[in-house]
CSV table of C-alpha atoms and ligand atoms in Angstrom, one decimal:
chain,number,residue,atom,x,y,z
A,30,UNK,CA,95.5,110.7,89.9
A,31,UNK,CA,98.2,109.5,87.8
A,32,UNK,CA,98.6,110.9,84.5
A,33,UNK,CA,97.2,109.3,81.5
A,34,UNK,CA,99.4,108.0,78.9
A,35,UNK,CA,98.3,108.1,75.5
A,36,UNK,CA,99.2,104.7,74.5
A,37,UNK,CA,101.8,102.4,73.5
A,38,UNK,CA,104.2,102.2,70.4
A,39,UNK,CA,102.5,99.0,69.1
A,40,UNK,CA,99.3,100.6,68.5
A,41,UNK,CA,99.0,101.9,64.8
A,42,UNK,CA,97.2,105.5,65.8
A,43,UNK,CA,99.8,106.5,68.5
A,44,UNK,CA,101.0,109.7,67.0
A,45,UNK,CA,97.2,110.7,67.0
A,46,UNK,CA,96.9,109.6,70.6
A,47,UNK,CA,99.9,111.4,71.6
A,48,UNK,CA,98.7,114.7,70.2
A,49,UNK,CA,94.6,114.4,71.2
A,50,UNK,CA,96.3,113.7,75.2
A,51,UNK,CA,98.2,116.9,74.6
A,52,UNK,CA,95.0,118.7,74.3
A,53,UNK,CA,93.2,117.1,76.7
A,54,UNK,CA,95.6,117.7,78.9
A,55,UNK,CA,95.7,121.1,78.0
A,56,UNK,CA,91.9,121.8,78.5
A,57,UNK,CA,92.1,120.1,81.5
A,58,UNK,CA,94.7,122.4,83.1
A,59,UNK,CA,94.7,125.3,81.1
A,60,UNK,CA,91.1,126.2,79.6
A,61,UNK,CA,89.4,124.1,83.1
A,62,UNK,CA,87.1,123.0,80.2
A,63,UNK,CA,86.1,119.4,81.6
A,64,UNK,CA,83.5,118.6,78.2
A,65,UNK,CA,86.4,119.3,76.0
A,66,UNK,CA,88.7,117.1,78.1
A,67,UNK,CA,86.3,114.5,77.9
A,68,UNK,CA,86.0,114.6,74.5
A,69,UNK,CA,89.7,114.1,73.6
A,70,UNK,CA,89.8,111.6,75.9
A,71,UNK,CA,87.3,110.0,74.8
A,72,UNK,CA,88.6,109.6,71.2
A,73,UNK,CA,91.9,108.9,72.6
A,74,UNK,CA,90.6,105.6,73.8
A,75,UNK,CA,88.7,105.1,70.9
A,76,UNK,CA,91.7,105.8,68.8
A,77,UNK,CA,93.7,103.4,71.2
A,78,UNK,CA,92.5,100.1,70.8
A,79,UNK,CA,91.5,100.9,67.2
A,80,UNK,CA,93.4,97.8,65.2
A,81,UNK,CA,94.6,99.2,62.0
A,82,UNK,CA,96.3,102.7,61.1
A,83,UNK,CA,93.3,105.8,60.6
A,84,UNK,CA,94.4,107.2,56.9
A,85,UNK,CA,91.9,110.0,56.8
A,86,UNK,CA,89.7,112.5,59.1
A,87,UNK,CA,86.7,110.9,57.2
A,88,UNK,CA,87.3,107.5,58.4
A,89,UNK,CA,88.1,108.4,62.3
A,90,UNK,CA,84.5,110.4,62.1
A,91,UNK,CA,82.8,107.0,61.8
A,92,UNK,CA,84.2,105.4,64.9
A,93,UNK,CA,82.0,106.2,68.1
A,94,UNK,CA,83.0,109.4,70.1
A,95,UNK,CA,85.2,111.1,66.7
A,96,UNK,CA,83.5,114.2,65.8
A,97,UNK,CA,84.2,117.0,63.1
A,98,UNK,CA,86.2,118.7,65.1
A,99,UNK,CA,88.8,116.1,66.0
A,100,UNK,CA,88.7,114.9,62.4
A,101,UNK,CA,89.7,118.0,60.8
A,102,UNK,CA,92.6,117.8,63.5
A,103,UNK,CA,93.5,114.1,62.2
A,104,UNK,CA,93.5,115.5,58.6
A,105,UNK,CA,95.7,118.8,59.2
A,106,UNK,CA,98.1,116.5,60.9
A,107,UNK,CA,98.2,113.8,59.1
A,108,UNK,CA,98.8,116.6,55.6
A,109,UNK,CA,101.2,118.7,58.1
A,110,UNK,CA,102.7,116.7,60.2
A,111,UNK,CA,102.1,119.4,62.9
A,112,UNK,CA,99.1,120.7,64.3
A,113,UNK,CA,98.6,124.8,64.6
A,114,UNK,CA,96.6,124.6,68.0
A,115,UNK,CA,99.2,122.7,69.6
A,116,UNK,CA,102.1,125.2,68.2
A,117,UNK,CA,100.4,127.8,69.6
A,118,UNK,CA,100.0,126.0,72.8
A,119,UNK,CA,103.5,125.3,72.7
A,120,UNK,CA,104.4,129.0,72.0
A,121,UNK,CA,102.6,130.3,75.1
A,122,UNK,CA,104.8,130.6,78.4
A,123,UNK,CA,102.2,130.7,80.2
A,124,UNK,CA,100.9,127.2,79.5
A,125,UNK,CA,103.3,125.5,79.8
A,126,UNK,CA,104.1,127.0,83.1
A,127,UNK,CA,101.1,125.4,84.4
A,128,UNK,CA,101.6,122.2,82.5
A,129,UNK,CA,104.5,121.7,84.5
A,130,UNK,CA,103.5,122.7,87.7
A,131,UNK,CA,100.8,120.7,87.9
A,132,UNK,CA,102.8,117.8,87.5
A,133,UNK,CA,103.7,118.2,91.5
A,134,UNK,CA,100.9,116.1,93.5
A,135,UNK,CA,98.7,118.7,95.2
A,136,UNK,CA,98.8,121.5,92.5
A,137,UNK,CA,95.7,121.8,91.0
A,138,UNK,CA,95.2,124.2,87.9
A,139,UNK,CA,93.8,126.9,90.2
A,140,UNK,CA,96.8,126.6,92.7
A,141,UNK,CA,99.1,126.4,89.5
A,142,UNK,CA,97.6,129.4,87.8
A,143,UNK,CA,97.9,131.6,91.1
A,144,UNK,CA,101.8,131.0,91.2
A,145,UNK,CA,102.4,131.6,87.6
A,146,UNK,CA,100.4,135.4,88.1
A,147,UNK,CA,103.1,135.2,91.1
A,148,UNK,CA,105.8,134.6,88.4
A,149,UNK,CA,106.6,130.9,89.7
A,150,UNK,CA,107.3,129.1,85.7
A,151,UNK,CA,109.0,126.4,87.0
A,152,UNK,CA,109.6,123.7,89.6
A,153,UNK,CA,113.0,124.9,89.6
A,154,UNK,CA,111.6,128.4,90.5
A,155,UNK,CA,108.8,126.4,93.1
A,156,UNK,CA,112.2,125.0,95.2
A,157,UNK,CA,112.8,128.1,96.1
A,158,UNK,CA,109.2,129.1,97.1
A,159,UNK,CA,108.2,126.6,99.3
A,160,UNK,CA,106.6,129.1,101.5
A,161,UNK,CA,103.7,129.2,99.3
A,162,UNK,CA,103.0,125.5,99.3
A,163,UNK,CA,101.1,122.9,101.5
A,164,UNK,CA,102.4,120.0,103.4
A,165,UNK,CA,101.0,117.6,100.8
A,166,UNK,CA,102.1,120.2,98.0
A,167,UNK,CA,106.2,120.2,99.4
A,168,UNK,CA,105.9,116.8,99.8
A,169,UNK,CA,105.1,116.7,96.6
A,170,UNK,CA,107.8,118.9,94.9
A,171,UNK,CA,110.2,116.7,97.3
A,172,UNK,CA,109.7,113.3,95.3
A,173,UNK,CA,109.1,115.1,92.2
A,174,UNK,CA,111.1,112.9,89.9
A,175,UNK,CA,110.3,109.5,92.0
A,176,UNK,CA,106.5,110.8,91.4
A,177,UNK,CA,107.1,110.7,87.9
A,178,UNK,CA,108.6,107.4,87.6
A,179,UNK,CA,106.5,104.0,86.8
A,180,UNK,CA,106.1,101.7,89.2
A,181,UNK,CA,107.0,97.7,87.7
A,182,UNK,CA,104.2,95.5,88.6
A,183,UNK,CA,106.5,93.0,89.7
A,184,UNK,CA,107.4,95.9,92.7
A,185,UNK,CA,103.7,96.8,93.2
A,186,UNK,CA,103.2,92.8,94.1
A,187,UNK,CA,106.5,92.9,96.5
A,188,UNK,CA,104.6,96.0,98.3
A,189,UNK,CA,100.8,94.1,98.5
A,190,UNK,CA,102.5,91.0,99.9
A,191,UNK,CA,104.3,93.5,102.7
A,192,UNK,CA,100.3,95.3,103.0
A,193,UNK,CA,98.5,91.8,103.6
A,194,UNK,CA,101.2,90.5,105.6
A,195,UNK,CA,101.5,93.5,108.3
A,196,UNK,CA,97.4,94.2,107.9
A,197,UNK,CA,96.9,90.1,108.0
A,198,UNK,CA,98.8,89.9,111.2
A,199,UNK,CA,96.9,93.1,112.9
A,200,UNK,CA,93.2,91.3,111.6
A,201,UNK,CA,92.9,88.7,110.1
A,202,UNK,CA,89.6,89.5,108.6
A,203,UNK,CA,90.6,92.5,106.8
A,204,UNK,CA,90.5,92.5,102.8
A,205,UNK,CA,92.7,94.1,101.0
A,206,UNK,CA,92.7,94.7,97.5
A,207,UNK,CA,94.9,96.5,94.8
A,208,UNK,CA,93.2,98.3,92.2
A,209,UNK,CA,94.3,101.0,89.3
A,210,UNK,CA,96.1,99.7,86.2
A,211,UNK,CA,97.6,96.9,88.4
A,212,UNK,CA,94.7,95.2,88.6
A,213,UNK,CA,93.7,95.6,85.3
A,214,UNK,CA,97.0,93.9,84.6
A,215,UNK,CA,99.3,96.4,83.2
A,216,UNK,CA,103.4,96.0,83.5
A,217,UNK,CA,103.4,99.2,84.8
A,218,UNK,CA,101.4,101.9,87.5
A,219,UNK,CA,101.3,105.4,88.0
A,220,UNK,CA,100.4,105.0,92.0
A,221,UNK,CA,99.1,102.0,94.2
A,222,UNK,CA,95.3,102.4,95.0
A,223,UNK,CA,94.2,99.8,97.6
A,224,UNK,CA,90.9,99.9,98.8
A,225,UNK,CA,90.3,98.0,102.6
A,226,UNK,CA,87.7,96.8,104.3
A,227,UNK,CA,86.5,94.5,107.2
A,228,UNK,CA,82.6,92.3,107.6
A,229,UNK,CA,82.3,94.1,111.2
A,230,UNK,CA,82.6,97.8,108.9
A,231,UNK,CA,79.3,98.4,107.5
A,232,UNK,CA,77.6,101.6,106.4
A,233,UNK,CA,74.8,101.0,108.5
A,234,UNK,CA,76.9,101.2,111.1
A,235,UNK,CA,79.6,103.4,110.8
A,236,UNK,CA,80.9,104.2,114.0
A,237,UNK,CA,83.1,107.7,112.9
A,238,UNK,CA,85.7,107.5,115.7
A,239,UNK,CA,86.3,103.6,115.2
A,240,UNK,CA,86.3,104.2,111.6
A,241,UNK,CA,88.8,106.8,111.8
A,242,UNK,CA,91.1,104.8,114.5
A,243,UNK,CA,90.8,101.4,112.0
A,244,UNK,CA,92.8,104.0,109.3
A,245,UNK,CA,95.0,105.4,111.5
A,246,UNK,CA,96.2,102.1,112.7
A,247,UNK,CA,96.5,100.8,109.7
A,248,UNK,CA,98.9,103.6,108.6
A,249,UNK,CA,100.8,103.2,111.9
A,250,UNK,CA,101.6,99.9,111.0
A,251,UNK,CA,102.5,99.9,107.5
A,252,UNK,CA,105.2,103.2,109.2
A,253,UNK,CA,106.6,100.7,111.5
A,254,UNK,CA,107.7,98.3,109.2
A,255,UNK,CA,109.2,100.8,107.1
A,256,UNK,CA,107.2,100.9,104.4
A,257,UNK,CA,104.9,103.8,104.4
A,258,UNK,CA,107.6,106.9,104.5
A,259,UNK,CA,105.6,109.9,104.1
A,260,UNK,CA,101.6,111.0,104.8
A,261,UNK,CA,100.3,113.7,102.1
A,262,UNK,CA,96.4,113.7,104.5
A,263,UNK,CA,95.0,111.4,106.6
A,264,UNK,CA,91.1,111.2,106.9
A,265,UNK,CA,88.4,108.8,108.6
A,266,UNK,CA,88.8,107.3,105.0
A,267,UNK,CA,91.4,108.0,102.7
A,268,UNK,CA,94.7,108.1,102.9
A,269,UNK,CA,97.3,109.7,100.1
A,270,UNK,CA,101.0,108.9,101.1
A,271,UNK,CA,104.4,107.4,100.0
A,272,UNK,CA,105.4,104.1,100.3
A,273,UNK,CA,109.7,102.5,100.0
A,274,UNK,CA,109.8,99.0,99.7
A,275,UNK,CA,113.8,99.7,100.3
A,276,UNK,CA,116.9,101.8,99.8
A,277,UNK,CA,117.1,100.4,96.2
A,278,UNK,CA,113.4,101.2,95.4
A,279,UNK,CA,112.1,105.0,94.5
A,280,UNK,CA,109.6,106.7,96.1
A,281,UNK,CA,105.9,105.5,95.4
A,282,UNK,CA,102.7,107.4,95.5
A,283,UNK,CA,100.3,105.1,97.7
A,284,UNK,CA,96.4,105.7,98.2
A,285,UNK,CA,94.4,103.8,100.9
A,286,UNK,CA,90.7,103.5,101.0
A,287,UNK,CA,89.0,102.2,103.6
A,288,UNK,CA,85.2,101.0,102.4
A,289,UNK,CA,82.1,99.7,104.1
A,290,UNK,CA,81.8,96.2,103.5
A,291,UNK,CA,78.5,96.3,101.6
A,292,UNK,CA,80.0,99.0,99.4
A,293,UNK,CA,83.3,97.2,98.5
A,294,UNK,CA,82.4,95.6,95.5
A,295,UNK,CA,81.0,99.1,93.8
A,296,UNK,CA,84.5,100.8,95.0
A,297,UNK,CA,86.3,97.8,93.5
A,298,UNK,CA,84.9,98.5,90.1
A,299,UNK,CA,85.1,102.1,90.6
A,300,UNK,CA,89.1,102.2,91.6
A,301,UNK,CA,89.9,99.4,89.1
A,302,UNK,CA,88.5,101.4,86.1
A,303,UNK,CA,89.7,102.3,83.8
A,304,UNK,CA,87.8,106.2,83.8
A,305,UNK,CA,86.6,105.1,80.1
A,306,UNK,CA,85.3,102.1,81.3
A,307,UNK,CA,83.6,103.5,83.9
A,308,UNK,CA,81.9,105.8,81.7
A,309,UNK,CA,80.3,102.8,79.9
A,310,UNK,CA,79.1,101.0,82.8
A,311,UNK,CA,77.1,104.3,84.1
A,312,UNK,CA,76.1,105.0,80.9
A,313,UNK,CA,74.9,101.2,80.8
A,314,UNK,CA,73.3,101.4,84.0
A,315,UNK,CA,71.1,104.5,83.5
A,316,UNK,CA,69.9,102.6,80.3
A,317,UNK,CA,69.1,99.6,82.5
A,318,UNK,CA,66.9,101.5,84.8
A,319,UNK,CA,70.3,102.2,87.6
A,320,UNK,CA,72.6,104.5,89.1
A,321,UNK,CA,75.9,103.4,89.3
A,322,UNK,CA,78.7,105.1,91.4
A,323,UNK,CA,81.7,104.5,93.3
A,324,UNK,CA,79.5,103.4,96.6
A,325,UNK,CA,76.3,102.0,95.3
A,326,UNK,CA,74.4,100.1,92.5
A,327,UNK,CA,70.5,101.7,92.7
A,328,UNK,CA,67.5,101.2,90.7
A,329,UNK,CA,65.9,104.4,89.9
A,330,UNK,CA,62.3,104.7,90.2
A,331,UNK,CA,59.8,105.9,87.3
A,332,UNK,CA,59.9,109.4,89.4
A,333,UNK,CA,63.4,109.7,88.6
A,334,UNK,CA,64.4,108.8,92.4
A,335,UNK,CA,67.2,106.3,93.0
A,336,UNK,CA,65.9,103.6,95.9
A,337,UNK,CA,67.8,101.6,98.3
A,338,UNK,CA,70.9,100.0,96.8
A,339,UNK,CA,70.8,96.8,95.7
A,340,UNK,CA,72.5,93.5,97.7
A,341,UNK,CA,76.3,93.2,96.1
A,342,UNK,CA,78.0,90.5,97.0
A,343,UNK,CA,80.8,90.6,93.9
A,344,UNK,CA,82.0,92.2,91.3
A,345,UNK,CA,79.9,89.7,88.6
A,346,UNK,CA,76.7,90.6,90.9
A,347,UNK,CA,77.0,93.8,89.4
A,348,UNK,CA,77.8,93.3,85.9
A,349,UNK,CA,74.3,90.4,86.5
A,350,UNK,CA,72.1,93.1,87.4
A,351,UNK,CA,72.3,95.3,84.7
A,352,UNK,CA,72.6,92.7,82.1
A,353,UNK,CA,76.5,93.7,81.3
A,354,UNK,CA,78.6,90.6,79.7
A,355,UNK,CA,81.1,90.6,82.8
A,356,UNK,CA,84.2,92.1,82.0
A,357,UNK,CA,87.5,90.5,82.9
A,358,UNK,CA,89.4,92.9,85.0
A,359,UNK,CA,92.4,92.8,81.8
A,360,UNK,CA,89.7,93.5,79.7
A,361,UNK,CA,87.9,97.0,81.1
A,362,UNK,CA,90.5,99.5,79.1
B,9,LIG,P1,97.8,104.8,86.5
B,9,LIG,O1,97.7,105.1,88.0
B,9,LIG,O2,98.6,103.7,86.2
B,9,LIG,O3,98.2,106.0,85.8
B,9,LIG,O4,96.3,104.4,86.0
B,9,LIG,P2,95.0,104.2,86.7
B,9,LIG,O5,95.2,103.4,88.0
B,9,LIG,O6,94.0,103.6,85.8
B,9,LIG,O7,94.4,105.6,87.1
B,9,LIG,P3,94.2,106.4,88.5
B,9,LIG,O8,94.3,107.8,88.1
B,9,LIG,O9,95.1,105.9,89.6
B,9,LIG,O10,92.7,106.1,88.9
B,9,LIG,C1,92.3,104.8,89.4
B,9,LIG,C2,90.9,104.5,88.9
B,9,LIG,O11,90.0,105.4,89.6
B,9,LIG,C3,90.7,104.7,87.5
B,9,LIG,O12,91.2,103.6,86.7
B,9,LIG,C4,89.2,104.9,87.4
B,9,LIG,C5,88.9,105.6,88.7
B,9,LIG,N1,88.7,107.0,88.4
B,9,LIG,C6,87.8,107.6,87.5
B,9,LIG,N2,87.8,108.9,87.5
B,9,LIG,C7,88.8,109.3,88.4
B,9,LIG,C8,89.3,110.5,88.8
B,9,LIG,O13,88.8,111.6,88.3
B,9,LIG,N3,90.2,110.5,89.8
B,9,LIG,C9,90.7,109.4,90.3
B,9,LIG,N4,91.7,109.4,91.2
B,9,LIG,N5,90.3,108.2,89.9
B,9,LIG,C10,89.3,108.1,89.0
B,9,LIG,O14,87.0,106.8,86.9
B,10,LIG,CA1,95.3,106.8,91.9
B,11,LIG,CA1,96.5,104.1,89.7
C-alpha cells in the first residue's frame, strides 16, 4: 500500500494534515490501534479538501468526522505551534525505529516490532541483517529509495501502453485497467495497481489451475520484454512485483490483479478508491439496503443475509443501484 500523503501546499489546513497523518501513522504502526487510525484519517480528509484556513478547535468540531479530541489537538497547535503527543512520539527511539522500518515493502508493524526487540533501529542496521528477512522483504530493502520515490503519471501511462501492448498481443480479449491515484487523475503514484480480466474468466467457473497459468503467463510476458524486473509473490491472483520501463527510469512497485469478469467492475471501484471514498460508498450501500465490497454489490435481506450479487455491467451500474450521484473517477478523493 502506498503511503498516504497528507495533502498538498495549496490547501489552507496542511500543517493540520501533516501533523493528524503523523498520528495516524503512528497508531497504525506503533499502538496497532486501527479505530484511532481511522479516525485521524478520517479528519485528515475532511481537513483536506476543506476550502478555507480552520482558525479554531471550535470550528473544526463542526465539520463531519472532527471530534473533541482532535479539536483540542488543533487548538494546542495552533496556540503552540507544536503538539506534546507528537514530541513525545518523536522522543521515543523506539517509535521511530518502527516508523522507519516499516517503510521497507513487506515489514509489517509486527515484523518491525520483532527486529527492534532484536535491536535492528534502522535500515542501515537491516542491510546488514538480511538473514532475518523474506524474499519479498530483501527485495524490499533492495529498492528502498526507488520504493520511496513518486511515480509521474506521464511514466505510469508509458508502462500501461507497454502492459496492453504485450497483454493485447498474447489475447486480445483481455482488459486491462490501471487503478490507484492514477486513475483518479493525480500527477503522481505511489505504485501501479492494475486489475485484469478476460469474458471467458468468470467466477462461476473458475478453473484454479487455468486461473493460476493465465497469471503466470502474463507475468512471463511482461519479464520478457523487460519490463517486470523483480517478483515480491505470485499467486492464482495477485501479483506484487517491480516493474523498469528503462535504464533511465527507477524502480516501480507494480501490483497485478487478476478478476472474474462479473466481478471487475466492483474491483474497479474498490482499487480506484480512494480508501475515504470507499468508506462512503459502503456506508451508502448498507443505508440503501446493500453490501458493498471489493468483489460484489448484494442486497441484504430483512434477516440480515446478503443474497446473490446483483448483475454489474459498469462502474455507473453501481453507483444506479444504490441511488449514488455517480462519481467521476477525479472526483472520489
Ligand atoms: P498511492 O498509491 O498513490 O499512494 O495512492 P492510492 O493508489 O490511492 O493507494 P493504494 O494504497 O495503492 O490503494 C489503492 C486503492 O485500494 C485505494 O485507493 C483504495 C483501495 N484500498 C482501500 N483500503 C486499502 C488497503 O487497506 N490496502 C490497499 N492496498 N488498498 C486499499 O480502500
Ligand atoms: Ca497499491
Ligand atoms: Ca496506488
Amino acid at each position: 500500500m502506498g503511503k498516504r500523503k497528507a495533502s498538498d501546499d495549496t490547501n489552507p489546513n496542511h500543517d493540520f494534515c501533516e501533523f493528524l497523518s503523523e498520528l495516524a501513522e503512528y497508531e497504525k504502526n506503533v499502538t496497532r490501534d486501527i479505530h484511532r487510525y481511522s479516525a485521524y484519517r478520517k479528519a485528515v480528509s475532511v481537513l483536506a479538501s476543506h476550502p478555507t484556513r480552520i482558525t479554531s478547535g471550535d470550528e473544526a468540531r463542526k465539520l463531519k468526522g472532527i471530534g473533541e479530541k482532535i479539536a483540542k489537538k488543533i487548538d494546542e497547535f495552533l496556540q503552540t505551534g507544536k503538539l506534546r503527543k507528537l514530541e513525545a512520539i518523536h522522543s521515543d527511539s523506539t517509535n521511530a525505529a518502527i516508523n522507519e522500518l516499516t517503510r521497507v515493502t513487506g515489514i509489517g508493524p509486527a515484523k518491525a516490532h520483532s527486529l527492534v526487540k532484536e535491536g535492528i533501529t534502522s535500515i542501515e542496521e537491516l542491510r546488514k541483517h538480511t538473514d532475518k528477512l523474506t524474499h519479498h522483504q530483501i527485495v524490499g530493502l533492495r529498492h528502498f529509495e526507488d520504493f520511496e520515490k513518486k511515480i509521474p503519471r506521464q511514466e505510469i501511462e508509458q508502462i500501461e501502453s507497454v502492459i496492453n501492448k504485450e497483454l493485447k498481443a498474447m489475447d486480445h480479449d483481455l482488459k486491462i485497467t490501471i487503478c490507484g491515484s492514477y486513475r483518479r487523475g493525480k500527477a503522481e503514484s505511489g505504485d501501479i495497481d492494475t486489475l485484469i480480466t478476460h469474458p471467458n474468466f468468470t467466477s462461476d467457473k473458475v478453473d484454479k489451475k487455468h486461473k493460476n497459468n493465465m497469471l503466470k503467463n502474463i507475468v512471463t510476458a511482461l519479464e520478457k520484454c523487460g519490463l517486470v524486473t523483480e517478483t515480491l509473490s505470485l499467486g492464482e491472483s495477485k501479483f506484487m512485483g517491480a516493474c523498469k520501463l528503462d535504464l533511465e527510469h527507477p524502480t516501480r512497485r507494480l501490483d497485478i490483479r487478476l478478476i472474474p469478469y462479473d466481478q471487475y467492475y466492483c474491483c474497479i471501484l474498490y482499487f480506484t478508491g480512494s480508501d475515504m471514498f470507499n468508506k462512503e460508498m459502503r456506508t451508502h450501500a448498507l443505508e440503501k439496503g446493500f453490501t458493498l465490497n471489493e468483489y460484489a454489490l448484494r442486497p441484504v435481506g430483512v434477516t440480515g443475509v446478503p443474497g446473490e450479487p446483483v448483475e454489474i455491467h459498469s462502474e455507473e451500474d453501481i453507483f444506479d443501484y444504490m441511488d449514488f450521484p455517480y462519481k467521476k473517477p477525479e472526483e472520489r478523493g
